[in-house]
Tab-separated table of C-alpha atoms in Angstrom:
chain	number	residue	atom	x	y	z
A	126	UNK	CA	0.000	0.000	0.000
A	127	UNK	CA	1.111	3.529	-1.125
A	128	UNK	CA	1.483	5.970	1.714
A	129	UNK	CA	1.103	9.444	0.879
A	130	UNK	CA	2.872	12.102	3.036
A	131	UNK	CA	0.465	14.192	5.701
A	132	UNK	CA	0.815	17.909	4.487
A	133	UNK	CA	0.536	20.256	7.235
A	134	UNK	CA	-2.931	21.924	7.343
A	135	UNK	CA	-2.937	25.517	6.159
A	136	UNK	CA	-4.538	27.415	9.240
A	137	UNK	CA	-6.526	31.497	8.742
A	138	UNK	CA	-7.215	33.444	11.596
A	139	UNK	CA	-9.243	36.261	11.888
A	140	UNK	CA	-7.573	38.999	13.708
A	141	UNK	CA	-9.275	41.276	16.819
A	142	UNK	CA	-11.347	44.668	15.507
A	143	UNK	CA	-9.075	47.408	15.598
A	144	UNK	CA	-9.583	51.115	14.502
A	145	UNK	CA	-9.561	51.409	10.497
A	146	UNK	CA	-6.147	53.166	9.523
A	147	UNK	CA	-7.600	54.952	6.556
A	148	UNK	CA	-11.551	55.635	7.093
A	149	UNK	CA	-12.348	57.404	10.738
A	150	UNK	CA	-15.141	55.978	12.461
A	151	UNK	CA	-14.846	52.421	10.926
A	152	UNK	CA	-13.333	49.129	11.926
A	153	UNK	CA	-10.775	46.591	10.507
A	154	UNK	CA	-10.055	43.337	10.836
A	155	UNK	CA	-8.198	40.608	8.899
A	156	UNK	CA	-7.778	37.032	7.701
A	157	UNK	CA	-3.841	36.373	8.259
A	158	UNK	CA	-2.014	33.056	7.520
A	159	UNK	CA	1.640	31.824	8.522
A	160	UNK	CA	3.535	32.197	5.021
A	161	UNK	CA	6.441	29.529	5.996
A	162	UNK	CA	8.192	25.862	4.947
A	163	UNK	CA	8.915	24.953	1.464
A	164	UNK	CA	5.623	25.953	-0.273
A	165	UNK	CA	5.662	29.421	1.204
A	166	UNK	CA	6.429	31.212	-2.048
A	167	UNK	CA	3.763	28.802	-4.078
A	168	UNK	CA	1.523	29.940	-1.075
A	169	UNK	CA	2.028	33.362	-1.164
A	170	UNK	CA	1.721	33.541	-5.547
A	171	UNK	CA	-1.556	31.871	-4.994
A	172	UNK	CA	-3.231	34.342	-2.214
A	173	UNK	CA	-1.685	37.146	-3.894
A	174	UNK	CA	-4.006	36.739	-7.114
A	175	UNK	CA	-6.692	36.255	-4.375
A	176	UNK	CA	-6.008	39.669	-2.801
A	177	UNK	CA	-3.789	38.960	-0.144
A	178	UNK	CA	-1.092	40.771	0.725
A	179	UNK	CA	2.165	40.168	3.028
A	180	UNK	CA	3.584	41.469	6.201
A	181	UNK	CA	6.523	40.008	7.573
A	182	UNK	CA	6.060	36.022	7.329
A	183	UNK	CA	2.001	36.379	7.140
A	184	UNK	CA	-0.410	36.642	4.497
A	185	UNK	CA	-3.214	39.010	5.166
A	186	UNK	CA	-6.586	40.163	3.505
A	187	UNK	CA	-9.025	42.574	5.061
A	188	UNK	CA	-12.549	41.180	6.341
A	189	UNK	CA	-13.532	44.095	7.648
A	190	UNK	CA	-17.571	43.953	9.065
A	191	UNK	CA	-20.015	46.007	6.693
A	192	UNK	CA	-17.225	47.360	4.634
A	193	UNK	CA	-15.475	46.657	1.424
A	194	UNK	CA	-13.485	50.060	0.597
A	195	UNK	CA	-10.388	48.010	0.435
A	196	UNK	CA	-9.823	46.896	-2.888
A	197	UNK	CA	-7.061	44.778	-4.484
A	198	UNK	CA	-5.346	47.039	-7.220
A	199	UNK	CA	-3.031	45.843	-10.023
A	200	UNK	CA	-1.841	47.332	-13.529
A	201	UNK	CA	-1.234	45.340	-16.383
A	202	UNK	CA	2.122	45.760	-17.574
A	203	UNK	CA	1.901	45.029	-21.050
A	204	UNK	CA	-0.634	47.458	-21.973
A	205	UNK	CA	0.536	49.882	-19.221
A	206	UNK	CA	1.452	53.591	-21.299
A	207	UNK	CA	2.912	56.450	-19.519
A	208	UNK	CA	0.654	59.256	-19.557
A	209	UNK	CA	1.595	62.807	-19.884
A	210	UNK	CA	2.060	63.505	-16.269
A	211	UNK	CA	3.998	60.313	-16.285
A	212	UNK	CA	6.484	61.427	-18.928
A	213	UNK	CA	7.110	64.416	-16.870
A	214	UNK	CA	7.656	62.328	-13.660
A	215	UNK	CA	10.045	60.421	-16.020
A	216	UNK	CA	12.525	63.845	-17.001
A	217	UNK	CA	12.289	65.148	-13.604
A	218	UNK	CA	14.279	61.825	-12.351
A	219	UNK	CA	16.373	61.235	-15.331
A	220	UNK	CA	19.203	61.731	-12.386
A	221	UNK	CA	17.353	59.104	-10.343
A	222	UNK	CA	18.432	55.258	-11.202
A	223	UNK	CA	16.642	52.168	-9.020
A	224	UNK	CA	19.442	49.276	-7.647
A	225	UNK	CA	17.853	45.397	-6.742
A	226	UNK	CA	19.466	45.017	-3.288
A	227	UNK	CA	19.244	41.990	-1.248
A	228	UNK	CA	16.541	42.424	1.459
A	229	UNK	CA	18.880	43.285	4.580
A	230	UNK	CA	18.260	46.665	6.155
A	231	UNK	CA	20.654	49.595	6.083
A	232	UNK	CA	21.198	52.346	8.833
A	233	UNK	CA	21.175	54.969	5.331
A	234	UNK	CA	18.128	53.334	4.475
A	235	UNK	CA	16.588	53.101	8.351
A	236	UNK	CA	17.510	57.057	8.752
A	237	UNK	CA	15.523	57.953	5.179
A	238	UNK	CA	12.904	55.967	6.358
A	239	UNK	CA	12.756	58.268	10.163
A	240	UNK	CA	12.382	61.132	8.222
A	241	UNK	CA	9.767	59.811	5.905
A	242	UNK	CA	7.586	58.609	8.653
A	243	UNK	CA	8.601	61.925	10.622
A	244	UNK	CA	7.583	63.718	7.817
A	245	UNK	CA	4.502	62.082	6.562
A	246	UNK	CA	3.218	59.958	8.789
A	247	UNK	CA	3.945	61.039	12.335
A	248	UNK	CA	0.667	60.642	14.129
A	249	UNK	CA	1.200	56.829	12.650
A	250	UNK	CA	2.672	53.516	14.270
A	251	UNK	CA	5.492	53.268	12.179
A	252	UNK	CA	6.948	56.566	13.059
A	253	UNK	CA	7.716	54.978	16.413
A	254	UNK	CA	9.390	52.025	14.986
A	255	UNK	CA	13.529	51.861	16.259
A	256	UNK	CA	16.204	49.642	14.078
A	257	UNK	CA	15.403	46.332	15.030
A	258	UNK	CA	11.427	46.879	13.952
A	259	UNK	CA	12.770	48.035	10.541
A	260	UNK	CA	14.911	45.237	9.917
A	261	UNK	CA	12.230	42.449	10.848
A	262	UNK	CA	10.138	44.727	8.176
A	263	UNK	CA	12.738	44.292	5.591
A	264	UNK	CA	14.685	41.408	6.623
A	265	UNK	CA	11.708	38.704	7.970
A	266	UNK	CA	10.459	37.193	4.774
A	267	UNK	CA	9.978	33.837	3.741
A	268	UNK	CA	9.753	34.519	0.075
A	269	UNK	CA	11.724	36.242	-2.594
A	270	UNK	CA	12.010	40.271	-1.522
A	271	UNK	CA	14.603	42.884	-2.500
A	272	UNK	CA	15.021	46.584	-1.285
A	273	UNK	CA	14.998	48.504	-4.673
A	274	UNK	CA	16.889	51.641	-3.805
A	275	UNK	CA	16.757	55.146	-5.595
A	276	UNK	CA	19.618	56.880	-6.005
A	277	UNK	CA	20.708	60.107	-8.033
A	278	UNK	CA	24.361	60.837	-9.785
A	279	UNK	CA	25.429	61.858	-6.650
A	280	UNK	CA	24.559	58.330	-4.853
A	281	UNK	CA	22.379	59.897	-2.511
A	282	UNK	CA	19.974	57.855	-1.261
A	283	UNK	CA	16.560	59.621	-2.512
A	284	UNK	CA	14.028	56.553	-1.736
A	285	UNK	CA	13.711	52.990	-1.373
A	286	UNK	CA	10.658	50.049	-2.114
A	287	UNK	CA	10.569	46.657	-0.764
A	288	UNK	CA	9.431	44.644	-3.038
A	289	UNK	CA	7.869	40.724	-3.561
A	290	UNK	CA	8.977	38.934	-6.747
A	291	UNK	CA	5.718	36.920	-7.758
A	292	UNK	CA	5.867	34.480	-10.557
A	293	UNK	CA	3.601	36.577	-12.774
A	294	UNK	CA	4.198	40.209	-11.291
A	295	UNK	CA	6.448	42.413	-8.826
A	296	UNK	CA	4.233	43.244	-5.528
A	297	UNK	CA	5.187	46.955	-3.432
A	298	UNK	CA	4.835	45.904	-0.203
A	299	UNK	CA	6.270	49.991	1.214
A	300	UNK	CA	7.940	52.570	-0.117
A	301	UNK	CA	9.119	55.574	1.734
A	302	UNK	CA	11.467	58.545	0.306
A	303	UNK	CA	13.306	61.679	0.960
A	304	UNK	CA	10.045	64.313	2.397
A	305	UNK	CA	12.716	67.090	0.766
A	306	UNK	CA	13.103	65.867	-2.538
A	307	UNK	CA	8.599	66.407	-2.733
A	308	UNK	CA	8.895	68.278	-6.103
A	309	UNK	CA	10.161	64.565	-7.456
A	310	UNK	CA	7.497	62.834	-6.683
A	311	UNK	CA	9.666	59.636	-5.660
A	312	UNK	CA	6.550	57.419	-4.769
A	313	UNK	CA	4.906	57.896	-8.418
A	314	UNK	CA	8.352	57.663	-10.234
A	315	UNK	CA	9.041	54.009	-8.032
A	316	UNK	CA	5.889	52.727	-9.289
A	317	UNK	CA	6.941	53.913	-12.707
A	318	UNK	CA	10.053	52.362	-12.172
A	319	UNK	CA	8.661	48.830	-11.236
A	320	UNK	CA	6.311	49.171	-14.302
A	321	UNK	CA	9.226	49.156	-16.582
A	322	UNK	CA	10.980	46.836	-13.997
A	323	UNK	CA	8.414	44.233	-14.432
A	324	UNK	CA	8.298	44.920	-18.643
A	325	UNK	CA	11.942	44.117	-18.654
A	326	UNK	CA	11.235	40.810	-16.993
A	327	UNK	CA	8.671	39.801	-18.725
A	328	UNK	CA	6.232	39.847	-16.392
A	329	UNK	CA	2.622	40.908	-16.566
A	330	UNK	CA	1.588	42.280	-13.607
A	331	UNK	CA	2.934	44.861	-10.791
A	332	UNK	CA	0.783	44.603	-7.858
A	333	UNK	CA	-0.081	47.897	-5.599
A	334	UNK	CA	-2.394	46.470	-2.641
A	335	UNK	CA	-5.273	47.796	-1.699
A	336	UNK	CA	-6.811	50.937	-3.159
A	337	UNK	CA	-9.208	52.483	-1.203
A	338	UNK	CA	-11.477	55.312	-3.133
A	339	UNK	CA	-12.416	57.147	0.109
A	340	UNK	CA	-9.106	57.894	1.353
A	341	UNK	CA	-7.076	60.602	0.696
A	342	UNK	CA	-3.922	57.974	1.471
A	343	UNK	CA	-5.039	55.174	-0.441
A	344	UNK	CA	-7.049	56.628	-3.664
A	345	UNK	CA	-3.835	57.998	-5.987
A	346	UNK	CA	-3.174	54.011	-6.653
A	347	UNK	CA	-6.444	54.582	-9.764
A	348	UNK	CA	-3.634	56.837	-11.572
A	349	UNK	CA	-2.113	54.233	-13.228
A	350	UNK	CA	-4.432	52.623	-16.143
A	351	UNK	CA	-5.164	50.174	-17.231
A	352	UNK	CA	-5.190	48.260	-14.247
A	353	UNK	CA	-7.469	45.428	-12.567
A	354	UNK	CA	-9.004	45.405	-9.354
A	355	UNK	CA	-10.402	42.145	-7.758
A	356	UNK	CA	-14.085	42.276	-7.131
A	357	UNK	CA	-16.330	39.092	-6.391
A	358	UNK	CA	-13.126	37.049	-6.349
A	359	UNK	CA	-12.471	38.602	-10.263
A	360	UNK	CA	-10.030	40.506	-11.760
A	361	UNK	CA	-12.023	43.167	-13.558
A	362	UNK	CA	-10.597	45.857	-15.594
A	363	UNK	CA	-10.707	49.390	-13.505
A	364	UNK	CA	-13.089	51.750	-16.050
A	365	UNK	CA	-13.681	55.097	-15.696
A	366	UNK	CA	-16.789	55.015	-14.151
A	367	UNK	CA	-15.456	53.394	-11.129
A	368	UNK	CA	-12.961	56.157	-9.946
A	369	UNK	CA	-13.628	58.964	-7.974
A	370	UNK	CA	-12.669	62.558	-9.865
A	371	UNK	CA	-11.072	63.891	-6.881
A	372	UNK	CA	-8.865	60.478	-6.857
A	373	UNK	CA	-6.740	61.830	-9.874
A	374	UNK	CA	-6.049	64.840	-7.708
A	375	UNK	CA	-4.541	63.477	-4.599
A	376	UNK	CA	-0.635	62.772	-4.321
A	377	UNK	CA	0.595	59.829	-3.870
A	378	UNK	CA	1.926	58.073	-0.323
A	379	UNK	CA	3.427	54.857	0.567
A	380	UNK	CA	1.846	51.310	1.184
């Protein structure tokens, strides 16, 4: 008799209600998984076209009670054309060139990211994070991540994006950058950048997380057409109809 080896069971939890970070007055809570052993990265390719996205060594997804604002958001790479404001984004950076590093944090890249969070975000969790938080953020991942780093001629380090290689699409799981350098619009250009990243590879798909219409934080992530968002489990292509005007308007942020 043929014995066939016991998998181990893949186990969700559903996380306790906490404040929403992007909608006042609502509440979130998720569906998180343990992303680990040998079929981690299979795991994580497969929830990732299901909307998940990753943290650390979990998988997460909201299931937040009477709300679906969050929305899983990703642009199609071969049809993907830069637009005019695009173009522009493109010339301001011509100085700016993007390095794959190996996922190990840096104290250059921990200090950019204080004064991003200082900057941006200082009300926020993150802005309270020390050295050691940052490099389990970078560093604690069971799958295949790099730190893409921004630099200009003068090797200064302008921005950085950690970043998921899928099998059929780069993910952004952060990006932060330099709060001074705000007339280059470092978060827009590194999506750009991942865009023509993912082209390059051959790869259709560079994932963004969750758009959220309703907030100002979340909503700039409609800006880059075409794109799909996942809907009734999915992948629909993101018309005009469904975006917000005042979403074309609002800068963009990390996450």
């Amino acid at each position: 008799m043929l014995h066939r080896p016991t998998r181990r069971p893949q186990f969700f939890y559903t996380t306790a209600p906490l404040p929403c970070p992007y909608l006042a007055g609502r509440t979130e809570r998720k569906i998180v998984t343990e992303l680990t052993g040998p079929d981690a990265e299979a795991l994580h390719d497969r929830l990732s076209r299901a909307g998940f996205r990753r943290s650390h060594n979990i998988a997460y997804s909201p299931v937040c009670p009477g709300c679906s604002a969050c929305v899983p958001i990703r642009i199609l790479v071969p049809q993907f054309e830069p637009n005019r404001a695009h173009r522009k984004l493109n010339k301001v950076n011509a100085d700016v060139a993007g390095f794959e590093m190996p996922a190990r944090a840096t104290a250059e890249q921990f200090q950019l990211f204080q004064r991003y969070q200082q900057a941006r975000h200082g009300d926020g969790d993150m802005a309270a994070m020390g050295f050691y938080d940052y490099r389990a953020m970078v560093e604690d991942t069971p799958i295949t991540t790099g730190m893409i780093e921004f630099r200009d001629a003068q090797d200064r380090l302008l921005g950085a994006c950690l970043t998921d290689w899928l099998s059929d699409g780069l993910s952004a799981v952060y990006s932060f950058f330099d709060p001074a350098e705000a007339r280059r619009s470092l978060g827009s250009w590194a999506i750009l950048w991942l865009v023509a990243r993912a082209r390059a590879l051959g790869l259709p798909y560079v994932y963004l997380g969750y758009w959220v219409p309703e907030s100002r934080k979340m909503s700039y992530k409609s800006r880059y057409r075409p794109s799909e968002i996942l809907t009734g489990g999915v992948w629909r292509v993101l018309e005009d109809s469904m975006v917000p005007a005042e979403s074309a308007m609002v800068p963009e942020t990390a996450g």
